[in-house]
PDB file of C-alpha atoms in Angstrom:
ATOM      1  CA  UNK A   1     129.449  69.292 116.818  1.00 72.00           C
ATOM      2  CA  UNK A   2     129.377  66.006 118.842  1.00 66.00           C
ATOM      3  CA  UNK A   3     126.058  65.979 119.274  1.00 64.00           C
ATOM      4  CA  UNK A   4     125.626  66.013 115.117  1.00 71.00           C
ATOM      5  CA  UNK A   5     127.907  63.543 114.548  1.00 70.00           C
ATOM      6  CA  UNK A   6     127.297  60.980 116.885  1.00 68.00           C
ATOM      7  CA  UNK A   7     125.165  58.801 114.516  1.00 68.00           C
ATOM      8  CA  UNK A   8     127.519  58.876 111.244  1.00 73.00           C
ATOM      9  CA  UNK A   9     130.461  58.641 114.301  1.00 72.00           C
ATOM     10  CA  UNK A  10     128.954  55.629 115.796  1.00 70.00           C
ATOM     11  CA  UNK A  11     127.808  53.847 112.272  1.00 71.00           C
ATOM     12  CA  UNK A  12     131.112  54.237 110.898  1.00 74.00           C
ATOM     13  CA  UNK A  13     132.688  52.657 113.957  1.00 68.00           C
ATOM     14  CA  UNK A  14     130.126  49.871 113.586  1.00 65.00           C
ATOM     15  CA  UNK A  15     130.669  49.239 110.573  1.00 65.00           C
ATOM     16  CA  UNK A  16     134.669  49.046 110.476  1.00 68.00           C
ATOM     17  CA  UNK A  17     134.461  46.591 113.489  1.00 62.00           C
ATOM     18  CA  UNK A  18     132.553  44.405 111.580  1.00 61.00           C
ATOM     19  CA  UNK A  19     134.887  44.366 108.482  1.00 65.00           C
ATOM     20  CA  UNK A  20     138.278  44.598 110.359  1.00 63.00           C
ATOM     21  CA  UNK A  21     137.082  41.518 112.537  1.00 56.00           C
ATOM     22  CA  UNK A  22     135.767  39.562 109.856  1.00 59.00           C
ATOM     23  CA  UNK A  23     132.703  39.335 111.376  1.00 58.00           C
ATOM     24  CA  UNK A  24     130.995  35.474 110.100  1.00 59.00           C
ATOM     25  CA  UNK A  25     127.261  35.836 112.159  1.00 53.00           C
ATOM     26  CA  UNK A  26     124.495  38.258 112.966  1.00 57.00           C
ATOM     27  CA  UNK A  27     123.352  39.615 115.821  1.00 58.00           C
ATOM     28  CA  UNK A  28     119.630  38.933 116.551  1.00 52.00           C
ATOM     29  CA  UNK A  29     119.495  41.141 119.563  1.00 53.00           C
ATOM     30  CA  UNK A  30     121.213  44.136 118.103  1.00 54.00           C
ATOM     31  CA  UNK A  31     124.215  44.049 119.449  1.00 57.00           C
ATOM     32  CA  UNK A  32     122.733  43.922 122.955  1.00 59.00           C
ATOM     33  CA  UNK A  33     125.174  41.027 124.565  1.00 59.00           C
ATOM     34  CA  UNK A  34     127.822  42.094 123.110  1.00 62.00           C
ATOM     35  CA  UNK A  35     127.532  45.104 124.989  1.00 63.00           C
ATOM     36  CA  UNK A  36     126.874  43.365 128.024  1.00 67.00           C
ATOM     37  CA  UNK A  37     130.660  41.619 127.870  1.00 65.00           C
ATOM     38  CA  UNK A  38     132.469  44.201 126.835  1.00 66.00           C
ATOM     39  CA  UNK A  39     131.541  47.057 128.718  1.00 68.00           C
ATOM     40  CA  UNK A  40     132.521  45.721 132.571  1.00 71.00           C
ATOM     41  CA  UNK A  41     135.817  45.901 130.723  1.00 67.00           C
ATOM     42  CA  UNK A  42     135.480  49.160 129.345  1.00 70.00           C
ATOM     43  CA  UNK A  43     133.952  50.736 132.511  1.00 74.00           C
ATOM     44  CA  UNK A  44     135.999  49.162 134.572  1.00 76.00           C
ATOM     45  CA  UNK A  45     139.724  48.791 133.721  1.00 78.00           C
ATOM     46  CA  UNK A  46     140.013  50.913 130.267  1.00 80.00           C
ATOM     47  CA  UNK A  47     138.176  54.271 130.824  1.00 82.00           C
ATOM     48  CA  UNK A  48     139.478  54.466 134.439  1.00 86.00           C
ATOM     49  CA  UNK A  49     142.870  53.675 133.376  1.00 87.00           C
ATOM     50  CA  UNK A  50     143.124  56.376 130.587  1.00 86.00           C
ATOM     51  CA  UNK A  51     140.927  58.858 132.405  1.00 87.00           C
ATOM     52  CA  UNK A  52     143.348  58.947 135.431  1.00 90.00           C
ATOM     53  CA  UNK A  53     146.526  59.432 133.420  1.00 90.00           C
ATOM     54  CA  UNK A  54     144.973  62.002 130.798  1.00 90.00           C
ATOM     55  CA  UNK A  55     143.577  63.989 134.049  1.00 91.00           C
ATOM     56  CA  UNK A  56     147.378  64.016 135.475  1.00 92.00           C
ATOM     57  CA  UNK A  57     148.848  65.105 132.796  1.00 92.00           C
ATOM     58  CA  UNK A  58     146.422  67.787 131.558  1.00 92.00           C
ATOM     59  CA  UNK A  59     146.532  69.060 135.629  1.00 92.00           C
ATOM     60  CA  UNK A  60     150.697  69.198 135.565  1.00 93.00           C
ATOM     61  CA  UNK A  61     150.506  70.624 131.644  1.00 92.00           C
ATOM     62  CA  UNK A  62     148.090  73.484 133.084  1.00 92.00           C
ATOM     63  CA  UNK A  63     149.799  74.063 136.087  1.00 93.00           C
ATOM     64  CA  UNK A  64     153.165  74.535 134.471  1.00 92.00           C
ATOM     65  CA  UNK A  65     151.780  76.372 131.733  1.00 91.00           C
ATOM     66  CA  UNK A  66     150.439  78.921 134.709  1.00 91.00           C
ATOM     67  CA  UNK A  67     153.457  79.431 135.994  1.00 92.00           C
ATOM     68  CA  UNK A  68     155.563  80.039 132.828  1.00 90.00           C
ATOM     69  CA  UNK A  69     153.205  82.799 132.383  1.00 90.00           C
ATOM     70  CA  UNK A  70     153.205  84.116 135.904  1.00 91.00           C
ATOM     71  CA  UNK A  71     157.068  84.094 135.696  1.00 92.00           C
ATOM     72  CA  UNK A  72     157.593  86.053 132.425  1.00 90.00           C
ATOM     73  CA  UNK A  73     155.020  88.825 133.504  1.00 90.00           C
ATOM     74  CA  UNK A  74     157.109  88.802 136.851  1.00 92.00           C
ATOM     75  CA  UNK A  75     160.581  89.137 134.817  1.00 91.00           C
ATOM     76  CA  UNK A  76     158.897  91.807 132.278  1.00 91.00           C
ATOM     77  CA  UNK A  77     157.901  93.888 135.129  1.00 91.00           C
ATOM     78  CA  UNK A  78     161.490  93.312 137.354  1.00 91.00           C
ATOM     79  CA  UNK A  79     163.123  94.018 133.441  1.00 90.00           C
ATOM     80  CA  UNK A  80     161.417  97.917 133.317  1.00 90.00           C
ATOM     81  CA  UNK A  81     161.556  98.955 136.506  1.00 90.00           C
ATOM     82  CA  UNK A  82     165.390  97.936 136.700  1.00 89.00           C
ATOM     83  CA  UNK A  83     165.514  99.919 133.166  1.00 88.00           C
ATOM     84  CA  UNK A  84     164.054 102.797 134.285  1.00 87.00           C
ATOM     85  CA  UNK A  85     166.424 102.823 137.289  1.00 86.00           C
ATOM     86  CA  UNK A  86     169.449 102.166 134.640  1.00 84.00           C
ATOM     87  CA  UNK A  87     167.838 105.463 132.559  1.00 82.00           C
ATOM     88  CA  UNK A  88     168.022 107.722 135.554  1.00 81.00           C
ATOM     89  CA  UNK A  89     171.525 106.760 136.246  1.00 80.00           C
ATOM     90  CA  UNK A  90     173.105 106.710 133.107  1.00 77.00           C
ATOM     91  CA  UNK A  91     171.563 110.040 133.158  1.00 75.00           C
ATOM     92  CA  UNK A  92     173.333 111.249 135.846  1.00 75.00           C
ATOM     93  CA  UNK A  93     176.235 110.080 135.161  1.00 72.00           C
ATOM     94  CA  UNK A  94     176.684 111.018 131.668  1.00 69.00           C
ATOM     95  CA  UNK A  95     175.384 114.534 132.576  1.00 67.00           C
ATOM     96  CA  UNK A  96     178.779 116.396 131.988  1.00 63.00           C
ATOM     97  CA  UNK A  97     180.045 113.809 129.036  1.00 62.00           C
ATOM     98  CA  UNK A  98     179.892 114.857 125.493  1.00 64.00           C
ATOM     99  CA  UNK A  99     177.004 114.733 123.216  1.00 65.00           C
ATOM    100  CA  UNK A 100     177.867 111.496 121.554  1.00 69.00           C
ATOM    101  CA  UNK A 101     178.519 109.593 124.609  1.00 69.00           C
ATOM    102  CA  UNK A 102     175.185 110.599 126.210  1.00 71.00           C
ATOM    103  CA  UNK A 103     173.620 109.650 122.778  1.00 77.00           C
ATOM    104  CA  UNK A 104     175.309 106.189 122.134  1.00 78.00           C
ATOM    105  CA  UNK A 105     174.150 105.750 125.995  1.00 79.00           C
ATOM    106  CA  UNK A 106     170.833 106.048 125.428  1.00 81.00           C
ATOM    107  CA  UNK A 107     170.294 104.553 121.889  1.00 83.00           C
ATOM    108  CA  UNK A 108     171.642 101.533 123.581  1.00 83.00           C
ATOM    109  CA  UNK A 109     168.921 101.342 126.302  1.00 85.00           C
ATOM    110  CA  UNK A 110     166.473 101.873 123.348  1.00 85.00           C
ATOM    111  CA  UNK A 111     167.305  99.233 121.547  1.00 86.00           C
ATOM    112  CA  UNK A 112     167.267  96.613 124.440  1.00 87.00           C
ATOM    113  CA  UNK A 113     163.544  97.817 125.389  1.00 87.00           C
ATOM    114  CA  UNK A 114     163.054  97.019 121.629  1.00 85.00           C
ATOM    115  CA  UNK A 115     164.289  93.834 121.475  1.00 85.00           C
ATOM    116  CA  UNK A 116     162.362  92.714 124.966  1.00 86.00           C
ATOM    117  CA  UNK A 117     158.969  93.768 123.234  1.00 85.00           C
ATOM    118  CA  UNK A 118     160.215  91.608 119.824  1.00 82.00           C
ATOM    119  CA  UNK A 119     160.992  88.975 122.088  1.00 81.00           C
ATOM    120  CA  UNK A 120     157.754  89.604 123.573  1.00 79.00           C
ATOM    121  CA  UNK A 121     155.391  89.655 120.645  1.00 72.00           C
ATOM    122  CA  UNK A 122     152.686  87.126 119.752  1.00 48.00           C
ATOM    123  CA  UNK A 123     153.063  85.245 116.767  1.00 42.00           C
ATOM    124  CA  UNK A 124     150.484  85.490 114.385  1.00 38.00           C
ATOM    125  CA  UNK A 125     149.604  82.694 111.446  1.00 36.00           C
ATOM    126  CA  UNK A 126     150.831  84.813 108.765  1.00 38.00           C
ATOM    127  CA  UNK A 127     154.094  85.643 110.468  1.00 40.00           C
ATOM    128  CA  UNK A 128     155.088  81.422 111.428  1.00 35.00           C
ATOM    129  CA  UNK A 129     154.524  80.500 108.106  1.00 36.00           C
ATOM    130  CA  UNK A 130     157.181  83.202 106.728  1.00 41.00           C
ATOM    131  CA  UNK A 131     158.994  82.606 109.816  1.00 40.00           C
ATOM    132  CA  UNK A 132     159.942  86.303 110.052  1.00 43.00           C
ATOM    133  CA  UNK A 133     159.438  85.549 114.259  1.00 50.00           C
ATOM    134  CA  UNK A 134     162.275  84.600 116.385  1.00 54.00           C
ATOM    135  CA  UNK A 135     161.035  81.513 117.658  1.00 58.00           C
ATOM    136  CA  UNK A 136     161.452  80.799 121.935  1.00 56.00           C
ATOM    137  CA  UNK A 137     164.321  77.914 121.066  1.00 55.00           C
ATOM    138  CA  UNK A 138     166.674  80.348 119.245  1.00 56.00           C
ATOM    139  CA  UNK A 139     167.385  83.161 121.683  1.00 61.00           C
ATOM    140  CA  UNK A 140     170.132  83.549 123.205  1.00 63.00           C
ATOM    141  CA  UNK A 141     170.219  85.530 126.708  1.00 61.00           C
ATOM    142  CA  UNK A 142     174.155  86.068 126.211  1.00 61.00           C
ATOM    143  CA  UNK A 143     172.689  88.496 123.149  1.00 68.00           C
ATOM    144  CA  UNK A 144     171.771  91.963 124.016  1.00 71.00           C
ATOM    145  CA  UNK A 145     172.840  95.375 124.461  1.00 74.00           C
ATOM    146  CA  UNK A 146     173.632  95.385 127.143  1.00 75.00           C
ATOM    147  CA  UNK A 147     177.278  94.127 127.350  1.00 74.00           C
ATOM    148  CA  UNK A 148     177.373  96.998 124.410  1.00 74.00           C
ATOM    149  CA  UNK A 149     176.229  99.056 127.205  1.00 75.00           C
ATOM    150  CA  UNK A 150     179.048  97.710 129.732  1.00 73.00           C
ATOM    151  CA  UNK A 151     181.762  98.068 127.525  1.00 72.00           C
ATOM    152  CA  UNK A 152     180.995 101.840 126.649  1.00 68.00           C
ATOM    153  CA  UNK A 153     180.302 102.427 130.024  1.00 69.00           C
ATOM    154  CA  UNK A 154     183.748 101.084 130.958  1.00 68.00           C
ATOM    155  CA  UNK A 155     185.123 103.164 128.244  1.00 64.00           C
ATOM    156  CA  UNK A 156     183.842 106.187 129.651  1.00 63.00           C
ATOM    157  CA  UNK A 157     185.086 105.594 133.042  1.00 60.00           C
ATOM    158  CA  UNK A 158     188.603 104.691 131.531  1.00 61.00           C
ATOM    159  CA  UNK A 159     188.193 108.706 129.826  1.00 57.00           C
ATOM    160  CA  UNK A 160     187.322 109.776 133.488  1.00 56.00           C
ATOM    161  CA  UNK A 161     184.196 111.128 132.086  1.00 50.00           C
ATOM    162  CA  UNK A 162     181.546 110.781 134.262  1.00 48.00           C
ATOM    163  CA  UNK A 163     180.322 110.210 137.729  1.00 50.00           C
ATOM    164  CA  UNK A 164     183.312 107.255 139.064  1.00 51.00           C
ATOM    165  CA  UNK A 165     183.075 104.763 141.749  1.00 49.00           C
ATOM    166  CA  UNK A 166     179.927 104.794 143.407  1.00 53.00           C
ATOM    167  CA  UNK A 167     177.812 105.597 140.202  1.00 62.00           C
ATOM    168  CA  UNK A 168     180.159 102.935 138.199  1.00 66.00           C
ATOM    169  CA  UNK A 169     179.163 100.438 140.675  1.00 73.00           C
ATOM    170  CA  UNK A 170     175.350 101.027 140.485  1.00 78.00           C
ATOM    171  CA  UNK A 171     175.190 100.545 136.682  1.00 79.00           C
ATOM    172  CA  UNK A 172     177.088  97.318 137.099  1.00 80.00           C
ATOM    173  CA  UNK A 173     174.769  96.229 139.520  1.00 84.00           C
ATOM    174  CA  UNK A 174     171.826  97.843 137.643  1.00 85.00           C
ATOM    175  CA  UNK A 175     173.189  95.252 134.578  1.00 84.00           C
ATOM    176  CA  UNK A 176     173.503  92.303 136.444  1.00 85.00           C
ATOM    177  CA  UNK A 177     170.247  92.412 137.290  1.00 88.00           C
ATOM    178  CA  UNK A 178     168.777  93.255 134.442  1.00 87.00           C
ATOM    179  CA  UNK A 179     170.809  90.601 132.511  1.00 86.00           C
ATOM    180  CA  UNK A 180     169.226  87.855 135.098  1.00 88.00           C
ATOM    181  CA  UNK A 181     165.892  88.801 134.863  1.00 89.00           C
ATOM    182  CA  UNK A 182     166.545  88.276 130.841  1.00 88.00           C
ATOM    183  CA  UNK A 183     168.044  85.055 131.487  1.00 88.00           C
ATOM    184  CA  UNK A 184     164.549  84.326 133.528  1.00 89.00           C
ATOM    185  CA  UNK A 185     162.163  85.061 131.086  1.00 88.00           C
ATOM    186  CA  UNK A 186     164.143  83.571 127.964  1.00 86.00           C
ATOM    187  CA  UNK A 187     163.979  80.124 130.224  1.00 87.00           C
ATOM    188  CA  UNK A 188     160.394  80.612 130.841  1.00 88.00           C
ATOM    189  CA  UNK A 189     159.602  80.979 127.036  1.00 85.00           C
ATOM    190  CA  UNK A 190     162.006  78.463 125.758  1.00 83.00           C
ATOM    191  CA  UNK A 191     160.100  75.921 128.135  1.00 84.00           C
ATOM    192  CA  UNK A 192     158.242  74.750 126.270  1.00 84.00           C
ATOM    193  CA  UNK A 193     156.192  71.292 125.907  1.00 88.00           C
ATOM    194  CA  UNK A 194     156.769  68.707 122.920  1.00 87.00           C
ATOM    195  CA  UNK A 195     154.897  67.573 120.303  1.00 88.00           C
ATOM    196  CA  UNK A 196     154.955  63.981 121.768  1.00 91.00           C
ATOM    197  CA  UNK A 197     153.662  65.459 124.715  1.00 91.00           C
ATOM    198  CA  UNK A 198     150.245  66.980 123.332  1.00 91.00           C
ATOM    199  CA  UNK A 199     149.981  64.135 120.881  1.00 91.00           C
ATOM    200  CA  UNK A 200     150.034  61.572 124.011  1.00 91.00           C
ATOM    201  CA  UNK A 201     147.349  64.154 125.249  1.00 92.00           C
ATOM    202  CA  UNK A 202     145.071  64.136 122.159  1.00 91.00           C
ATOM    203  CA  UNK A 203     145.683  60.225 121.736  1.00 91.00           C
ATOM    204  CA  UNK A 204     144.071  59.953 125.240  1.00 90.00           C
ATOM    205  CA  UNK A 205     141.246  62.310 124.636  1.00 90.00           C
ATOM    206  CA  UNK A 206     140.436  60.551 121.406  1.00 88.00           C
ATOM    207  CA  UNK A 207     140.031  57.387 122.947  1.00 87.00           C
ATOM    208  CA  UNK A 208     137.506  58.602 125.218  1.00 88.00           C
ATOM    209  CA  UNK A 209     135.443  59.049 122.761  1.00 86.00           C
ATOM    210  CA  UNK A 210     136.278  56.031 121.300  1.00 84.00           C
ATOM    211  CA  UNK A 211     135.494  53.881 123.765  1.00 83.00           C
ATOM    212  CA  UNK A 212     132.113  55.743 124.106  1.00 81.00           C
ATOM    213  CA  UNK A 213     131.323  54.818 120.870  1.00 78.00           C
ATOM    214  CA  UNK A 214     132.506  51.088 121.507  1.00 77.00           C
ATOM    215  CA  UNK A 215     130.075  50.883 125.008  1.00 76.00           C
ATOM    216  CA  UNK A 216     127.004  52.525 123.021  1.00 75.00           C
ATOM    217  CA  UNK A 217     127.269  50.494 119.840  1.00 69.00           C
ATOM    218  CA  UNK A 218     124.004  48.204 119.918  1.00 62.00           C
ATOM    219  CA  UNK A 219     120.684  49.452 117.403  1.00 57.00           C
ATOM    220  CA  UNK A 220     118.717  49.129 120.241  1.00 50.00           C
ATOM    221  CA  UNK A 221     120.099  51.883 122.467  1.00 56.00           C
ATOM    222  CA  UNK A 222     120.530  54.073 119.288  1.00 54.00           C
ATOM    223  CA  UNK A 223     117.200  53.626 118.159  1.00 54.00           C
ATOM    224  CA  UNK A 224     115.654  54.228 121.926  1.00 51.00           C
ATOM    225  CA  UNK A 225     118.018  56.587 123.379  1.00 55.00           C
ATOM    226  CA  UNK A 226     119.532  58.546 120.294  1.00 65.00           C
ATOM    227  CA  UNK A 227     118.514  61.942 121.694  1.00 70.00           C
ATOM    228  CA  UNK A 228     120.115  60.964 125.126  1.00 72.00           C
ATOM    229  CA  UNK A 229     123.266  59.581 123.758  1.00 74.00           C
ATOM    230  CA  UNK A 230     123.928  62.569 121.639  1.00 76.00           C
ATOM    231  CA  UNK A 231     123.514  64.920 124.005  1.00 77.00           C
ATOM    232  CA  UNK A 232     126.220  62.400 126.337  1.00 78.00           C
ATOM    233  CA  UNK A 233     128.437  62.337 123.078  1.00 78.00           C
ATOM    234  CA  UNK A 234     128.423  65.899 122.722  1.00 82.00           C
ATOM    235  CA  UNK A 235     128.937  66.953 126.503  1.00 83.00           C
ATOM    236  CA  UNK A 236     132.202  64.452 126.350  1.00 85.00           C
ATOM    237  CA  UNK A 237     133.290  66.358 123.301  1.00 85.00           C
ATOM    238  CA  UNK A 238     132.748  69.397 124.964  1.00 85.00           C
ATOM    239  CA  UNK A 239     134.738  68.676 128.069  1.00 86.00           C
ATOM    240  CA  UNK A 240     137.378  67.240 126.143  1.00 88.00           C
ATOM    241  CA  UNK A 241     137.535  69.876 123.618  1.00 87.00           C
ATOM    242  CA  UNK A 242     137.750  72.663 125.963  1.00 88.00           C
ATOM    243  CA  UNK A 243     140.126  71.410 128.107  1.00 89.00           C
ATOM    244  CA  UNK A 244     142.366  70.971 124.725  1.00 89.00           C
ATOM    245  CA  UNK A 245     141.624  75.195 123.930  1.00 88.00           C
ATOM    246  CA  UNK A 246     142.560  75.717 127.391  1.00 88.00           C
ATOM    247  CA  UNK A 247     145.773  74.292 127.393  1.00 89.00           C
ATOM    248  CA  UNK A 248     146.322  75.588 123.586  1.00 87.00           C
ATOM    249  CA  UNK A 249     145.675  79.421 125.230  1.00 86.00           C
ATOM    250  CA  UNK A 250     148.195  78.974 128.109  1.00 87.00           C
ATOM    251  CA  UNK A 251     150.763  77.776 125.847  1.00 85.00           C
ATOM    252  CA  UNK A 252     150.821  80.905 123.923  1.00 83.00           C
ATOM    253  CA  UNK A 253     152.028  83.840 126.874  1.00 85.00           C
ATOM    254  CA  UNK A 254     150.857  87.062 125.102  1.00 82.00           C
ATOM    255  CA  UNK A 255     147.701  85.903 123.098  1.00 79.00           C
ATOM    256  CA  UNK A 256     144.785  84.358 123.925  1.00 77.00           C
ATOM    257  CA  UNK A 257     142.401  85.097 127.344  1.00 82.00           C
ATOM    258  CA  UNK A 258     145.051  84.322 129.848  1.00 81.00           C
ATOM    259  CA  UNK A 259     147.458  86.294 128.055  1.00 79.00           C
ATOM    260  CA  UNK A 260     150.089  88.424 129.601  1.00 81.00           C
ATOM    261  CA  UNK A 261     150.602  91.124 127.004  1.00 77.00           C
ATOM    262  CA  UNK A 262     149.459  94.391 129.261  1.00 80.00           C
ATOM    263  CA  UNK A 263     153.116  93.757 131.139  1.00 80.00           C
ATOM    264  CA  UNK A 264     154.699  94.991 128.121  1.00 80.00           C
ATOM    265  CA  UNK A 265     153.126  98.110 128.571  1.00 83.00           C
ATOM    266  CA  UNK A 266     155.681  99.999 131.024  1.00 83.00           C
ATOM    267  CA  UNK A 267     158.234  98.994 128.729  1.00 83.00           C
ATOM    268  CA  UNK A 268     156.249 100.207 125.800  1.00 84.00           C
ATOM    269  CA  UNK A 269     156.044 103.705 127.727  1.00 85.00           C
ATOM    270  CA  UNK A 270     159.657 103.080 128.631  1.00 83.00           C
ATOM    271  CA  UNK A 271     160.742 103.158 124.643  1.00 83.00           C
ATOM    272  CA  UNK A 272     158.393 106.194 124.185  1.00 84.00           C
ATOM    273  CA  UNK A 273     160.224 108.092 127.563  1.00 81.00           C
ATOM    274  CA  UNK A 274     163.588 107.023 125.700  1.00 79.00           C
ATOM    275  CA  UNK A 275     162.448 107.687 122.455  1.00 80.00           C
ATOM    276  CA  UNK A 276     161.793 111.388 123.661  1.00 80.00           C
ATOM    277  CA  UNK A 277     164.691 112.014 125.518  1.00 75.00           C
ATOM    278  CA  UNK A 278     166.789 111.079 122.505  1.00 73.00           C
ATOM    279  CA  UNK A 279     164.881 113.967 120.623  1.00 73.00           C
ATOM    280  CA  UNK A 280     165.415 116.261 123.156  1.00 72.00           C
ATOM    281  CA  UNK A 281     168.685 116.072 125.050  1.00 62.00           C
ATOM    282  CA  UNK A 282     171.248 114.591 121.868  1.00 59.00           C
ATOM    283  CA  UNK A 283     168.773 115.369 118.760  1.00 62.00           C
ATOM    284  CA  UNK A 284     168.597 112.108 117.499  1.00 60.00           C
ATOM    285  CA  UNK A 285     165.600 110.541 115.786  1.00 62.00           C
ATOM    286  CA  UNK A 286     166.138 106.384 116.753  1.00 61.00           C
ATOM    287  CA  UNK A 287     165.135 103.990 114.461  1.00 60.00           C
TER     288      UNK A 287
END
């Protein structure tokens, strides 16, 4: 794409140069000394200037963009293997309770791995512009059910049925950890960058090209050297355009090539394990 539209690009810059500054003479050399004064400036103060901060921010934006995604697959994974644990006990210690304690139990856990894989879920174009998506900004980690699954528990153990004391201290345990590695990922997906941010990003990128345009604006170098100076245009727009896909796929966790989404699988096999054991042990068909 840059390498078709660096002539209309650079004629159109031309030309609005000349009308915003009022230009009164004509160049008889083609622009040729003008180029000759103005790019020591633009090679050596402007392009140097903006290339240094746009390469320290897009390094920091990638970086923490990395990491956001390393931590959620870390809390996903901490999330179902501290679920499955919570299964195995509530199990056991609901083993000689009645039906409908073993089934409100379990209906709970079922609905928690549901909402992690909601929370989880990539949004696609058709679902932001109905906004039927939770978006990162409005969950709240104090939400769940699992203080549902505390209170029941405790109600159990005030019935004395079930496995007391050591057991009641386990699932405690078992839900404080599962409630911080929640509060972990929700942080990691509500931090997220703002728009002034990428717009100071694009702003910087765009006058890259810019000033390309500005240092190669003379007839004689277009005329002589149009092939070359395409082919320059276009590998800039390249480099700048695919650092701006790179950061726009590592600021979306579960889509994209860097995306995370296989760590939602355990939990996916975790609400199909729960899903059964609903059917089987209580006779309930969740929803």
């Amino acid at each position: 794409v840059g390498f078709m539209l660096y002539d209309p690009l650079s004629r159109t810059l031309h030309d609005a140069v000349i009308n915003l500054g009022k230009q009164t003479w004509v160049s008889v050399d083609g622009g040729q000394y003008q180029s000759e004064i103005i790019t020591p400036a633009i090679n050596g103060i402007v392009v140097p200037t903006i290339s240094i901060v746009l390469a320290t921010l897009v390094t920091g934006t990638l970086a923490a963009l990395r990491d956001r995604q390393n931590v959620i697959r870390s809390c996903l994974n901490k999330e179902a293997c501290t679920i499955k644990m919570l299964q195995e006990t509530l199990v056991h210690v609901c083993r000689d309770a009645a039906v409908s304690h073993r089934r409100n139990t379990l209906i709970l856990l079922y609905r928690y791995v549901g909402r992690i894989l909601e929370e989880s879920v990539a949004a696609t174009a058709e679902e932001l512009l109905v906004s039927s998506r939770i978006e990162p900004r409005d969950l709240n980690p104090a939400e769940s059910e699992m203080q549902a699954l505390l209170e029941y528990f405790y109600i159990l153990d005030e019935e004395g049925e079930g496995e007391p004391c050591v057991a009641a201290n386990s699932i405690v345990s078992l839900l404080s950890q599962l409630n911080g590695h929640r509060c972990d990922r929700l942080t990691a997906l509500q931090n997220v960058f703002p728009v002034i941010h990428w717009s100071v990003i694009a702003l910087l990128g765009s006058s890259l090209l810019v000033c390309f345009l500005v240092a190669t604006d003379q007839d004689a170098m277009r005329f002589l050297d149009g092939l070359q100076l395409r082919m320059l245009f276009g590998f800039l727009c390249g480099a700048v355009s695919s650092t701006a896909l790179l950061c726009v796929d590592l600021s979306q966790p579960f889509t994209g090539f860097f995306c995370i989404s296989h760590a939602m699988d355990p939990l996916i096999k975790l609400r199909r394990q729960l899903q059964r054991d609903l059917q089987t042990r209580v006779g309930v068909e969740p929803k």
